[in-house]
PDB file of N, CA and C and ligand atoms in Angstrom:
ATOM      1  N   MET G   1     -36.439 -22.676  20.489  1.00 71.00           N
ATOM      2  CA  MET G   1     -35.212 -22.551  21.298  1.00 71.00           C
ATOM      3  C   MET G   1     -33.981 -22.397  20.408  1.00 71.00           C
ATOM      4  N   ILE G   2     -33.879 -23.257  19.424  1.00 80.00           N
ATOM      5  CA  ILE G   2     -32.685 -23.212  18.563  1.00 80.00           C
ATOM      6  C   ILE G   2     -32.587 -21.872  17.801  1.00 80.00           C
ATOM      7  N   PRO G   3     -33.698 -21.406  17.170  1.00 87.00           N
ATOM      8  CA  PRO G   3     -33.596 -20.110  16.478  1.00 87.00           C
ATOM      9  C   PRO G   3     -33.160 -18.986  17.407  1.00 87.00           C
ATOM     10  N   THR G   4     -33.675 -18.974  18.628  1.00 87.00           N
ATOM     11  CA  THR G   4     -33.281 -17.959  19.612  1.00 87.00           C
ATOM     12  C   THR G   4     -31.778 -17.996  19.832  1.00 87.00           C
ATOM     13  N   LEU G   5     -31.259 -19.193  19.950  1.00 89.00           N
ATOM     14  CA  LEU G   5     -29.827 -19.373  20.174  1.00 89.00           C
ATOM     15  C   LEU G   5     -29.027 -18.791  19.010  1.00 89.00           C
ATOM     16  N   ILE G   6     -29.516 -19.054  17.796  1.00 92.00           N
ATOM     17  CA  ILE G   6     -28.818 -18.544  16.605  1.00 92.00           C
ATOM     18  C   ILE G   6     -28.824 -17.019  16.598  1.00 92.00           C
ATOM     19  N   VAL G   7     -29.988 -16.432  16.914  1.00 90.00           N
ATOM     20  CA  VAL G   7     -30.080 -14.966  16.983  1.00 90.00           C
ATOM     21  C   VAL G   7     -29.102 -14.433  18.023  1.00 90.00           C
ATOM     22  N   TRP G   8     -29.006 -15.103  19.167  1.00 89.00           N
ATOM     23  CA  TRP G   8     -28.077 -14.685  20.211  1.00 89.00           C
ATOM     24  C   TRP G   8     -26.643 -14.706  19.704  1.00 89.00           C
ATOM     25  N   ILE G   9     -26.327 -15.776  19.015  1.00 92.00           N
ATOM     26  CA  ILE G   9     -24.949 -15.906  18.514  1.00 92.00           C
ATOM     27  C   ILE G   9     -24.644 -14.780  17.527  1.00 92.00           C
ATOM     28  N   ILE G  10     -25.600 -14.540  16.622  1.00 93.00           N
ATOM     29  CA  ILE G  10     -25.397 -13.476  15.633  1.00 93.00           C
ATOM     30  C   ILE G  10     -25.247 -12.114  16.322  1.00 93.00           C
ATOM     31  N   LEU G  11     -26.133 -11.845  17.271  1.00 92.00           N
ATOM     32  CA  LEU G  11     -26.062 -10.573  18.003  1.00 92.00           C
ATOM     33  C   LEU G  11     -24.749 -10.468  18.781  1.00 92.00           C
ATOM     34  N   GLY G  12     -24.342 -11.602  19.333  1.00 92.00           N
ATOM     35  CA  GLY G  12     -23.066 -11.627  20.057  1.00 92.00           C
ATOM     36  C   GLY G  12     -21.915 -11.252  19.155  1.00 92.00           C
ATOM     37  N   PHE G  13     -21.901 -11.792  17.954  1.00 93.00           N
ATOM     38  CA  PHE G  13     -20.840 -11.468  16.987  1.00 93.00           C
ATOM     39  C   PHE G  13     -20.910 -10.006  16.566  1.00 93.00           C
ATOM     40  N   CYS G  14     -22.150  -9.522  16.341  1.00 93.00           N
ATOM     41  CA  CYS G  14     -22.325  -8.106  15.993  1.00 93.00           C
ATOM     42  C   CYS G  14     -21.760  -7.231  17.102  1.00 93.00           C
ATOM     43  N   GLY G  15     -22.096  -7.586  18.337  1.00 92.00           N
ATOM     44  CA  GLY G  15     -21.603  -6.824  19.477  1.00 92.00           C
ATOM     45  C   GLY G  15     -20.089  -6.827  19.538  1.00 92.00           C
ATOM     46  N   ALA G  16     -19.502  -7.983  19.330  1.00 94.00           N
ATOM     47  CA  ALA G  16     -18.049  -8.099  19.372  1.00 94.00           C
ATOM     48  C   ALA G  16     -17.419  -7.255  18.265  1.00 94.00           C
ATOM     49  N   TYR G  17     -18.049  -7.245  17.104  1.00 94.00           N
ATOM     50  CA  TYR G  17     -17.515  -6.478  15.985  1.00 94.00           C
ATOM     51  C   TYR G  17     -17.589  -4.973  16.265  1.00 94.00           C
ATOM     52  N   ILE G  18     -18.730  -4.534  16.804  1.00 93.00           N
ATOM     53  CA  ILE G  18     -18.863  -3.120  17.154  1.00 93.00           C
ATOM     54  C   ILE G  18     -17.844  -2.770  18.244  1.00 93.00           C
ATOM     55  N   GLY G  19     -17.654  -3.689  19.175  1.00 93.00           N
ATOM     56  CA  GLY G  19     -16.631  -3.492  20.198  1.00 93.00           C
ATOM     57  C   GLY G  19     -15.260  -3.305  19.570  1.00 93.00           C
ATOM     58  N   TYR G  20     -14.969  -4.100  18.557  1.00 94.00           N
ATOM     59  CA  TYR G  20     -13.692  -3.985  17.841  1.00 94.00           C
ATOM     60  C   TYR G  20     -13.583  -2.618  17.170  1.00 94.00           C
ATOM     61  N   LEU G  21     -14.657  -2.186  16.484  1.00 92.00           N
ATOM     62  CA  LEU G  21     -14.644  -0.898  15.783  1.00 92.00           C
ATOM     63  C   LEU G  21     -14.433   0.266  16.745  1.00 92.00           C
ATOM     64  N   LYS G  22     -15.095   0.183  17.889  1.00 93.00           N
ATOM     65  CA  LYS G  22     -15.067   1.295  18.841  1.00 93.00           C
ATOM     66  C   LYS G  22     -13.893   1.209  19.799  1.00 93.00           C
ATOM     67  N   GLY G  23     -13.296   0.045  19.900  1.00 93.00           N
ATOM     68  CA  GLY G  23     -12.201  -0.135  20.839  1.00 93.00           C
ATOM     69  C   GLY G  23     -12.668  -0.494  22.242  1.00 93.00           C
ATOM     70  N   TYR G  24     -13.911  -0.994  22.356  1.00 93.00           N
ATOM     71  CA  TYR G  24     -14.419  -1.419  23.656  1.00 93.00           C
ATOM     72  C   TYR G  24     -14.135  -2.908  23.841  1.00 93.00           C
ATOM     73  N   PRO G  25     -14.207  -3.360  25.113  1.00 93.00           N
ATOM     74  CA  PRO G  25     -13.997  -4.803  25.357  1.00 93.00           C
ATOM     75  C   PRO G  25     -14.996  -5.633  24.558  1.00 93.00           C
ATOM     76  N   GLN G  26     -14.505  -6.553  23.760  1.00 91.00           N
ATOM     77  CA  GLN G  26     -15.367  -7.284  22.833  1.00 91.00           C
ATOM     78  C   GLN G  26     -16.303  -8.252  23.541  1.00 91.00           C
ATOM     79  N   LYS G  27     -15.817  -8.842  24.637  1.00 91.00           N
ATOM     80  CA  LYS G  27     -16.687  -9.769  25.377  1.00 91.00           C
ATOM     81  C   LYS G  27     -17.868  -9.023  25.971  1.00 91.00           C
ATOM     82  N   LEU G  28     -17.593  -7.828  26.510  1.00 91.00           N
ATOM     83  CA  LEU G  28     -18.658  -7.004  27.071  1.00 91.00           C
ATOM     84  C   LEU G  28     -19.669  -6.633  25.993  1.00 91.00           C
ATOM     85  N   MET G  29     -19.160  -6.274  24.818  1.00 92.00           N
ATOM     86  CA  MET G  29     -20.041  -5.866  23.735  1.00 92.00           C
ATOM     87  C   MET G  29     -20.861  -7.039  23.208  1.00 92.00           C
ATOM     88  N   ALA G  30     -20.277  -8.218  23.179  1.00 92.00           N
ATOM     89  CA  ALA G  30     -21.010  -9.417  22.770  1.00 92.00           C
ATOM     90  C   ALA G  30     -22.163  -9.670  23.743  1.00 92.00           C
ATOM     91  N   PHE G  31     -21.871  -9.471  25.022  1.00 91.00           N
ATOM     92  CA  PHE G  31     -22.910  -9.635  26.052  1.00 91.00           C
ATOM     93  C   PHE G  31     -24.019  -8.611  25.839  1.00 91.00           C
ATOM     94  N   LEU G  32     -23.650  -7.359  25.573  1.00 89.00           N
ATOM     95  CA  LEU G  32     -24.641  -6.311  25.304  1.00 89.00           C
ATOM     96  C   LEU G  32     -25.507  -6.681  24.096  1.00 89.00           C
ATOM     97  N   GLY G  33     -24.868  -7.243  23.077  1.00 88.00           N
ATOM     98  CA  GLY G  33     -25.593  -7.661  21.880  1.00 88.00           C
ATOM     99  C   GLY G  33     -26.649  -8.694  22.193  1.00 88.00           C
ATOM    100  N   ILE G  34     -26.291  -9.625  23.078  1.00 87.00           N
ATOM    101  CA  ILE G  34     -27.247 -10.660  23.468  1.00 87.00           C
ATOM    102  C   ILE G  34     -28.399 -10.043  24.254  1.00 87.00           C
ATOM    103  N   LEU G  35     -28.083  -9.052  25.081  1.00 87.00           N
ATOM    104  CA  LEU G  35     -29.130  -8.381  25.866  1.00 87.00           C
ATOM    105  C   LEU G  35     -30.137  -7.694  24.962  1.00 87.00           C
ATOM    106  N   GLY G  36     -29.643  -7.103  23.882  1.00 84.00           N
ATOM    107  CA  GLY G  36     -30.601  -6.452  22.992  1.00 84.00           C
ATOM    108  C   GLY G  36     -29.920  -5.681  21.883  1.00 84.00           C
ATOM    109  N   PRO G  37     -30.424  -5.869  20.665  1.00 84.00           N
ATOM    110  CA  PRO G  37     -29.836  -5.166  19.532  1.00 84.00           C
ATOM    111  C   PRO G  37     -29.978  -3.653  19.635  1.00 84.00           C
ATOM    112  N   PHE G  38     -30.985  -3.187  20.349  1.00 88.00           N
ATOM    113  CA  PHE G  38     -31.195  -1.747  20.479  1.00 88.00           C
ATOM    114  C   PHE G  38     -30.029  -1.103  21.227  1.00 88.00           C
ATOM    115  N   THR G  39     -29.584  -1.779  22.286  1.00 88.00           N
ATOM    116  CA  THR G  39     -28.436  -1.295  23.046  1.00 88.00           C
ATOM    117  C   THR G  39     -27.212  -1.179  22.136  1.00 88.00           C
ATOM    118  N   LEU G  40     -27.031  -2.214  21.314  1.00 89.00           N
ATOM    119  CA  LEU G  40     -25.914  -2.230  20.371  1.00 89.00           C
ATOM    120  C   LEU G  40     -25.986  -1.036  19.426  1.00 89.00           C
ATOM    121  N   LEU G  41     -27.181  -0.795  18.916  1.00 91.00           N
ATOM    122  CA  LEU G  41     -27.387   0.292  17.960  1.00 91.00           C
ATOM    123  C   LEU G  41     -27.036   1.634  18.603  1.00 91.00           C
ATOM    124  N   VAL G  42     -27.499   1.815  19.831  1.00 92.00           N
ATOM    125  CA  VAL G  42     -27.211   3.061  20.553  1.00 92.00           C
ATOM    126  C   VAL G  42     -25.703   3.230  20.730  1.00 92.00           C
ATOM    127  N   VAL G  43     -25.047   2.144  21.144  1.00 91.00           N
ATOM    128  CA  VAL G  43     -23.592   2.222  21.329  1.00 91.00           C
ATOM    129  C   VAL G  43     -22.920   2.538  19.997  1.00 91.00           C
ATOM    130  N   TYR G  44     -23.375   1.863  18.946  1.00 91.00           N
ATOM    131  CA  TYR G  44     -22.765   2.042  17.627  1.00 91.00           C
ATOM    132  C   TYR G  44     -22.916   3.482  17.130  1.00 91.00           C
ATOM    133  N   LEU G  45     -24.114   4.053  17.337  1.00 93.00           N
ATOM    134  CA  LEU G  45     -24.398   5.372  16.775  1.00 93.00           C
ATOM    135  C   LEU G  45     -23.881   6.520  17.631  1.00 93.00           C
ATOM    136  N   PHE G  46     -23.949   6.381  18.934  1.00 92.00           N
ATOM    137  CA  PHE G  46     -23.744   7.558  19.793  1.00 92.00           C
ATOM    138  C   PHE G  46     -22.489   7.513  20.657  1.00 92.00           C
ATOM    139  N   PHE G  47     -21.911   6.346  20.843  1.00 92.00           N
ATOM    140  CA  PHE G  47     -20.752   6.278  21.720  1.00 92.00           C
ATOM    141  C   PHE G  47     -19.483   6.570  20.930  1.00 92.00           C
ATOM    142  N   PRO G  48     -18.591   7.346  21.540  1.00 93.00           N
ATOM    143  CA  PRO G  48     -17.353   7.683  20.817  1.00 93.00           C
ATOM    144  C   PRO G  48     -16.384   6.500  20.792  1.00 93.00           C
ATOM    145  N   LYS G  49     -15.492   6.539  19.814  1.00 94.00           N
ATOM    146  CA  LYS G  49     -14.427   5.541  19.778  1.00 94.00           C
ATOM    147  C   LYS G  49     -13.398   5.852  20.856  1.00 94.00           C
ATOM    148  N   THR G  50     -12.788   4.816  21.359  1.00 95.00           N
ATOM    149  CA  THR G  50     -11.705   5.044  22.305  1.00 95.00           C
ATOM    150  C   THR G  50     -10.492   5.585  21.557  1.00 95.00           C
ATOM    151  N   LYS G  51      -9.564   6.151  22.321  1.00 95.00           N
ATOM    152  CA  LYS G  51      -8.339   6.708  21.739  1.00 95.00           C
ATOM    153  C   LYS G  51      -7.584   5.630  20.949  1.00 95.00           C
ATOM    154  N   GLU G  52      -7.552   4.411  21.530  1.00 94.00           N
ATOM    155  CA  GLU G  52      -6.820   3.320  20.876  1.00 94.00           C
ATOM    156  C   GLU G  52      -7.438   3.008  19.511  1.00 94.00           C
ATOM    157  N   ALA G  53      -8.792   2.985  19.476  1.00 95.00           N
ATOM    158  CA  ALA G  53      -9.470   2.653  18.224  1.00 95.00           C
ATOM    159  C   ALA G  53      -9.204   3.737  17.180  1.00 95.00           C
ATOM    160  N   ARG G  54      -9.218   4.994  17.602  1.00 95.00           N
ATOM    161  CA  ARG G  54      -8.959   6.091  16.658  1.00 95.00           C
ATOM    162  C   ARG G  54      -7.530   6.024  16.126  1.00 95.00           C
ATOM    163  N   GLU G  55      -6.585   5.716  17.027  1.00 96.00           N
ATOM    164  CA  GLU G  55      -5.183   5.610  16.602  1.00 96.00           C
ATOM    165  C   GLU G  55      -5.001   4.462  15.612  1.00 96.00           C
ATOM    166  N   ARG G  56      -5.685   3.359  15.913  1.00 95.00           N
ATOM    167  CA  ARG G  56      -5.602   2.193  15.015  1.00 95.00           C
ATOM    168  C   ARG G  56      -6.158   2.542  13.630  1.00 95.00           C
ATOM    169  N   ASP G  57      -7.312   3.243  13.617  1.00 94.00           N
ATOM    170  CA  ASP G  57      -7.911   3.643  12.348  1.00 94.00           C
ATOM    171  C   ASP G  57      -7.001   4.589  11.570  1.00 94.00           C
ATOM    172  N   ALA G  58      -6.414   5.560  12.293  1.00 95.00           N
ATOM    173  CA  ALA G  58      -5.526   6.522  11.647  1.00 95.00           C
ATOM    174  C   ALA G  58      -4.318   5.810  11.049  1.00 95.00           C
ATOM    175  N   GLU G  59      -3.782   4.853  11.806  1.00 95.00           N
ATOM    176  CA  GLU G  59      -2.621   4.088  11.337  1.00 95.00           C
ATOM    177  C   GLU G  59      -2.994   3.281  10.086  1.00 95.00           C
ATOM    178  N   HIS G  60      -4.185   2.683  10.136  1.00 95.00           N
ATOM    179  CA  HIS G  60      -4.649   1.887   9.000  1.00 95.00           C
ATOM    180  C   HIS G  60      -4.821   2.765   7.761  1.00 95.00           C
ATOM    181  N   LYS G  61      -5.386   3.967   7.956  1.00 95.00           N
ATOM    182  CA  LYS G  61      -5.594   4.897   6.851  1.00 95.00           C
ATOM    183  C   LYS G  61      -4.250   5.339   6.266  1.00 95.00           C
ATOM    184  N   ARG G  62      -3.286   5.584   7.179  1.00 95.00           N
ATOM    185  CA  ARG G  62      -1.967   6.024   6.726  1.00 95.00           C
ATOM    186  C   ARG G  62      -1.315   4.950   5.831  1.00 95.00           C
ATOM    187  N   ILE G  63      -1.407   3.707   6.284  1.00 93.00           N
ATOM    188  CA  ILE G  63      -0.815   2.605   5.510  1.00 93.00           C
ATOM    189  C   ILE G  63      -1.528   2.477   4.164  1.00 93.00           C
ATOM    190  N   THR G  64      -2.862   2.575   4.164  1.00 93.00           N
ATOM    191  CA  THR G  64      -3.640   2.458   2.928  1.00 93.00           C
ATOM    192  C   THR G  64      -3.269   3.570   1.950  1.00 93.00           C
ATOM    193  N   ASP G  65      -3.151   4.798   2.479  1.00 91.00           N
ATOM    194  CA  ASP G  65      -2.769   5.928   1.639  1.00 91.00           C
ATOM    195  C   ASP G  65      -1.380   5.725   1.046  1.00 91.00           C
ATOM    196  N   GLU G  66      -0.465   5.246   1.886  1.00 88.00           N
ATOM    197  CA  GLU G  66       0.899   5.015   1.418  1.00 88.00           C
ATOM    198  C   GLU G  66       0.924   3.968   0.315  1.00 88.00           C
ATOM    199  N   GLU G  67       0.123   2.910   0.495  1.00 87.00           N
ATOM    200  CA  GLU G  67       0.063   1.855  -0.519  1.00 87.00           C
ATOM    201  C   GLU G  67      -0.497   2.394  -1.833  1.00 87.00           C
ATOM    202  N   ALA G  68      -1.551   3.225  -1.720  1.00 87.00           N
ATOM    203  CA  ALA G  68      -2.166   3.806  -2.916  1.00 87.00           C
ATOM    204  C   ALA G  68      -1.149   4.680  -3.647  1.00 87.00           C
ATOM    205  N   GLU G  69      -0.416   5.456  -2.867  1.00 81.00           N
ATOM    206  CA  GLU G  69       0.611   6.333  -3.442  1.00 81.00           C
ATOM    207  C   GLU G  69       1.679   5.490  -4.149  1.00 81.00           C
ATOM    208  N   PHE G  70       2.043   4.412  -3.492  1.00 80.00           N
ATOM    209  CA  PHE G  70       3.102   3.561  -4.029  1.00 80.00           C
ATOM    210  C   PHE G  70       2.652   2.853  -5.305  1.00 80.00           C
ATOM    211  N   LYS G  71       1.342   2.565  -5.384  1.00 84.00           N
ATOM    212  CA  LYS G  71       0.828   1.812  -6.527  1.00 84.00           C
ATOM    213  C   LYS G  71       0.507   2.700  -7.728  1.00 84.00           C
ATOM    214  N   LYS G  72       0.544   4.025  -7.514  1.00 88.00           N
ATOM    215  CA  LYS G  72       0.263   4.939  -8.621  1.00 88.00           C
ATOM    216  C   LYS G  72       1.278   4.723  -9.730  1.00 88.00           C
ATOM    217  N   MET G  73       0.796   4.699 -10.960  1.00 90.00           N
ATOM    218  CA  MET G  73       1.681   4.424 -12.082  1.00 90.00           C
ATOM    219  C   MET G  73       1.728   5.618 -13.027  1.00 90.00           C
ATOM    220  N   GLN G  74       2.825   5.721 -13.736  1.00 87.00           N
ATOM    221  CA  GLN G  74       2.935   6.738 -14.784  1.00 87.00           C
ATOM    222  C   GLN G  74       3.642   6.102 -15.979  1.00 87.00           C
ATOM    223  N   PRO G  75       3.325   6.531 -17.173  1.00 91.00           N
ATOM    224  CA  PRO G  75       4.027   5.974 -18.323  1.00 91.00           C
ATOM    225  C   PRO G  75       5.400   6.628 -18.474  1.00 91.00           C
ATOM    226  N   CYS G  76       6.379   5.815 -18.789  1.00 93.00           N
ATOM    227  CA  CYS G  76       7.720   6.342 -19.053  1.00 93.00           C
ATOM    228  C   CYS G  76       7.684   7.088 -20.391  1.00 93.00           C
ATOM    229  N   PRO G  77       8.170   8.327 -20.427  1.00 92.00           N
ATOM    230  CA  PRO G  77       8.120   9.105 -21.684  1.00 92.00           C
ATOM    231  C   PRO G  77       9.036   8.555 -22.773  1.00 92.00           C
ATOM    232  N   THR G  78      10.021   7.782 -22.387  1.00 93.00           N
ATOM    233  CA  THR G  78      10.959   7.259 -23.377  1.00 93.00           C
ATOM    234  C   THR G  78      10.493   5.922 -23.963  1.00 93.00           C
ATOM    235  N   CYS G  79      10.169   4.968 -23.086  1.00 96.00           N
ATOM    236  CA  CYS G  79       9.821   3.641 -23.591  1.00 96.00           C
ATOM    237  C   CYS G  79       8.321   3.346 -23.496  1.00 96.00           C
ATOM    238  N   GLY G  80       7.566   4.168 -22.774  1.00 94.00           N
ATOM    239  CA  GLY G  80       6.112   4.002 -22.711  1.00 94.00           C
ATOM    240  C   GLY G  80       5.627   2.961 -21.738  1.00 94.00           C
ATOM    241  N   LYS G  81       6.537   2.294 -21.031  1.00 93.00           N
ATOM    242  CA  LYS G  81       6.090   1.295 -20.054  1.00 93.00           C
ATOM    243  C   LYS G  81       5.599   1.980 -18.786  1.00 93.00           C
ATOM    244  N   GLU G  82       4.682   1.321 -18.114  1.00 91.00           N
ATOM    245  CA  GLU G  82       4.161   1.860 -16.856  1.00 91.00           C
ATOM    246  C   GLU G  82       5.162   1.605 -15.735  1.00 91.00           C
ATOM    247  N   VAL G  83       5.550   2.686 -15.078  1.00 91.00           N
ATOM    248  CA  VAL G  83       6.420   2.551 -13.908  1.00 91.00           C
ATOM    249  C   VAL G  83       5.759   3.282 -12.743  1.00 91.00           C
ATOM    250  N   THR G  84       6.149   2.971 -11.518  1.00 88.00           N
ATOM    251  CA  THR G  84       5.532   3.616 -10.367  1.00 88.00           C
ATOM    252  C   THR G  84       5.833   5.109 -10.394  1.00 88.00           C
ATOM    253  N   ALA G  85       4.857   5.878  -9.892  1.00 85.00           N
ATOM    254  CA  ALA G  85       4.976   7.341  -9.919  1.00 85.00           C
ATOM    255  C   ALA G  85       6.153   7.825  -9.076  1.00 85.00           C
ATOM    256  N   ARG G  86       6.607   6.996  -8.164  1.00 84.00           N
ATOM    257  CA  ARG G  86       7.700   7.397  -7.282  1.00 84.00           C
ATOM    258  C   ARG G  86       9.073   7.108  -7.891  1.00 84.00           C
ATOM    259  N   ALA G  87       9.085   6.384  -9.000  1.00 86.00           N
ATOM    260  CA  ALA G  87      10.361   5.970  -9.576  1.00 86.00           C
ATOM    261  C   ALA G  87      11.187   7.179 -10.025  1.00 86.00           C
ATOM    262  N   TRP G  88      12.467   7.122  -9.754  1.00 89.00           N
ATOM    263  CA  TRP G  88      13.379   8.155 -10.235  1.00 89.00           C
ATOM    264  C   TRP G  88      13.925   7.767 -11.597  1.00 89.00           C
ATOM    265  N   VAL G  89      14.084   6.480 -11.758  1.00 92.00           N
ATOM    266  CA  VAL G  89      14.666   5.963 -12.993  1.00 92.00           C
ATOM    267  C   VAL G  89      13.747   4.870 -13.517  1.00 92.00           C
ATOM    268  N   CYS G  90      13.500   4.859 -14.813  1.00 93.00           N
ATOM    269  CA  CYS G  90      12.682   3.808 -15.405  1.00 93.00           C
ATOM    270  C   CYS G  90      13.410   2.476 -15.317  1.00 93.00           C
ATOM    271  N   GLY G  91      12.711   1.480 -14.832  1.00 92.00           N
ATOM    272  CA  GLY G  91      13.316   0.170 -14.662  1.00 92.00           C
ATOM    273  C   GLY G  91      13.498  -0.579 -15.972  1.00 92.00           C
ATOM    274  N   TYR G  92      12.886  -0.105 -17.047  1.00 94.00           N
ATOM    275  CA  TYR G  92      12.943  -0.802 -18.333  1.00 94.00           C
ATOM    276  C   TYR G  92      14.048  -0.238 -19.223  1.00 94.00           C
ATOM    277  N   CYS G  93      14.075   1.128 -19.310  1.00 96.00           N
ATOM    278  CA  CYS G  93      15.026   1.719 -20.250  1.00 96.00           C
ATOM    279  C   CYS G  93      16.050   2.630 -19.571  1.00 96.00           C
ATOM    280  N   GLY G  94      15.874   2.900 -18.288  1.00 94.00           N
ATOM    281  CA  GLY G  94      16.853   3.721 -17.580  1.00 94.00           C
ATOM    282  C   GLY G  94      16.592   5.215 -17.691  1.00 94.00           C
ATOM    283  N   HIS G  95      15.444   5.578 -18.266  1.00 94.00           N
ATOM    284  CA  HIS G  95      15.108   6.994 -18.372  1.00 94.00           C
ATOM    285  C   HIS G  95      15.030   7.620 -16.993  1.00 94.00           C
ATOM    286  N   GLN G  96      15.636   8.820 -16.830  1.00 92.00           N
ATOM    287  CA  GLN G  96      15.575   9.496 -15.531  1.00 92.00           C
ATOM    288  C   GLN G  96      14.442  10.496 -15.529  1.00 92.00           C
ATOM    289  N   PHE G  97      13.566  10.358 -14.530  1.00 86.00           N
ATOM    290  CA  PHE G  97      12.448  11.288 -14.394  1.00 86.00           C
ATOM    291  C   PHE G  97      12.947  12.542 -13.703  1.00 86.00           C
ATOM    292  N   VAL G  98      12.642  13.688 -14.317  1.00 77.00           N
ATOM    293  CA  VAL G  98      13.120  14.963 -13.772  1.00 77.00           C
ATOM    294  C   VAL G  98      12.300  15.365 -12.554  1.00 77.00           C
ATOM    295  N   SER G  99      10.961  15.334 -12.740  1.00 59.00           N
ATOM    296  CA  SER G  99      10.107  15.775 -11.630  1.00 59.00           C
ATOM    297  C   SER G  99       9.892  14.636 -10.651  1.00 59.00           C
ATOM    298  N   VAL G 100      10.314  14.866  -9.430  1.00 48.00           N
ATOM    299  CA  VAL G 100      10.096  13.870  -8.389  1.00 48.00           C
ATOM    300  C   VAL G 100       8.971  14.362  -7.490  1.00 48.00           C
ATOM    301  N   THR G 101       7.890  13.607  -7.447  1.00 51.00           N
ATOM    302  CA  THR G 101       6.743  14.031  -6.625  1.00 51.00           C
ATOM    303  C   THR G 101       6.642  13.159  -5.391  1.00 51.00           C
TER     304      THR G 101
HETATM  305 ZN1  LIG R   1      11.400   3.687 -19.849  1.00 52.45          ZN
END
């Protein structure tokens, strides 16, 4: 009995997580998970994401890309210190970068 309960809980969490990924109601997906992992797999593989989930993913990707861009570093040609690629002026020596990307 106890192991069954644990499997149910795990499947319930899996269902809720897939619900989160796809943008479906998480409680419903947790219930589906308890009903059977096969149902979950089918939903995971073949069901489309909702518009909200796609928008959330796109927004997340945009923020991640922006952060990566912001974290890009380049060496200052004058003092050699690493400054962000977006910098117009070196924060260490005041060198002005000509090319702004
Ligand atoms: Zn510098």
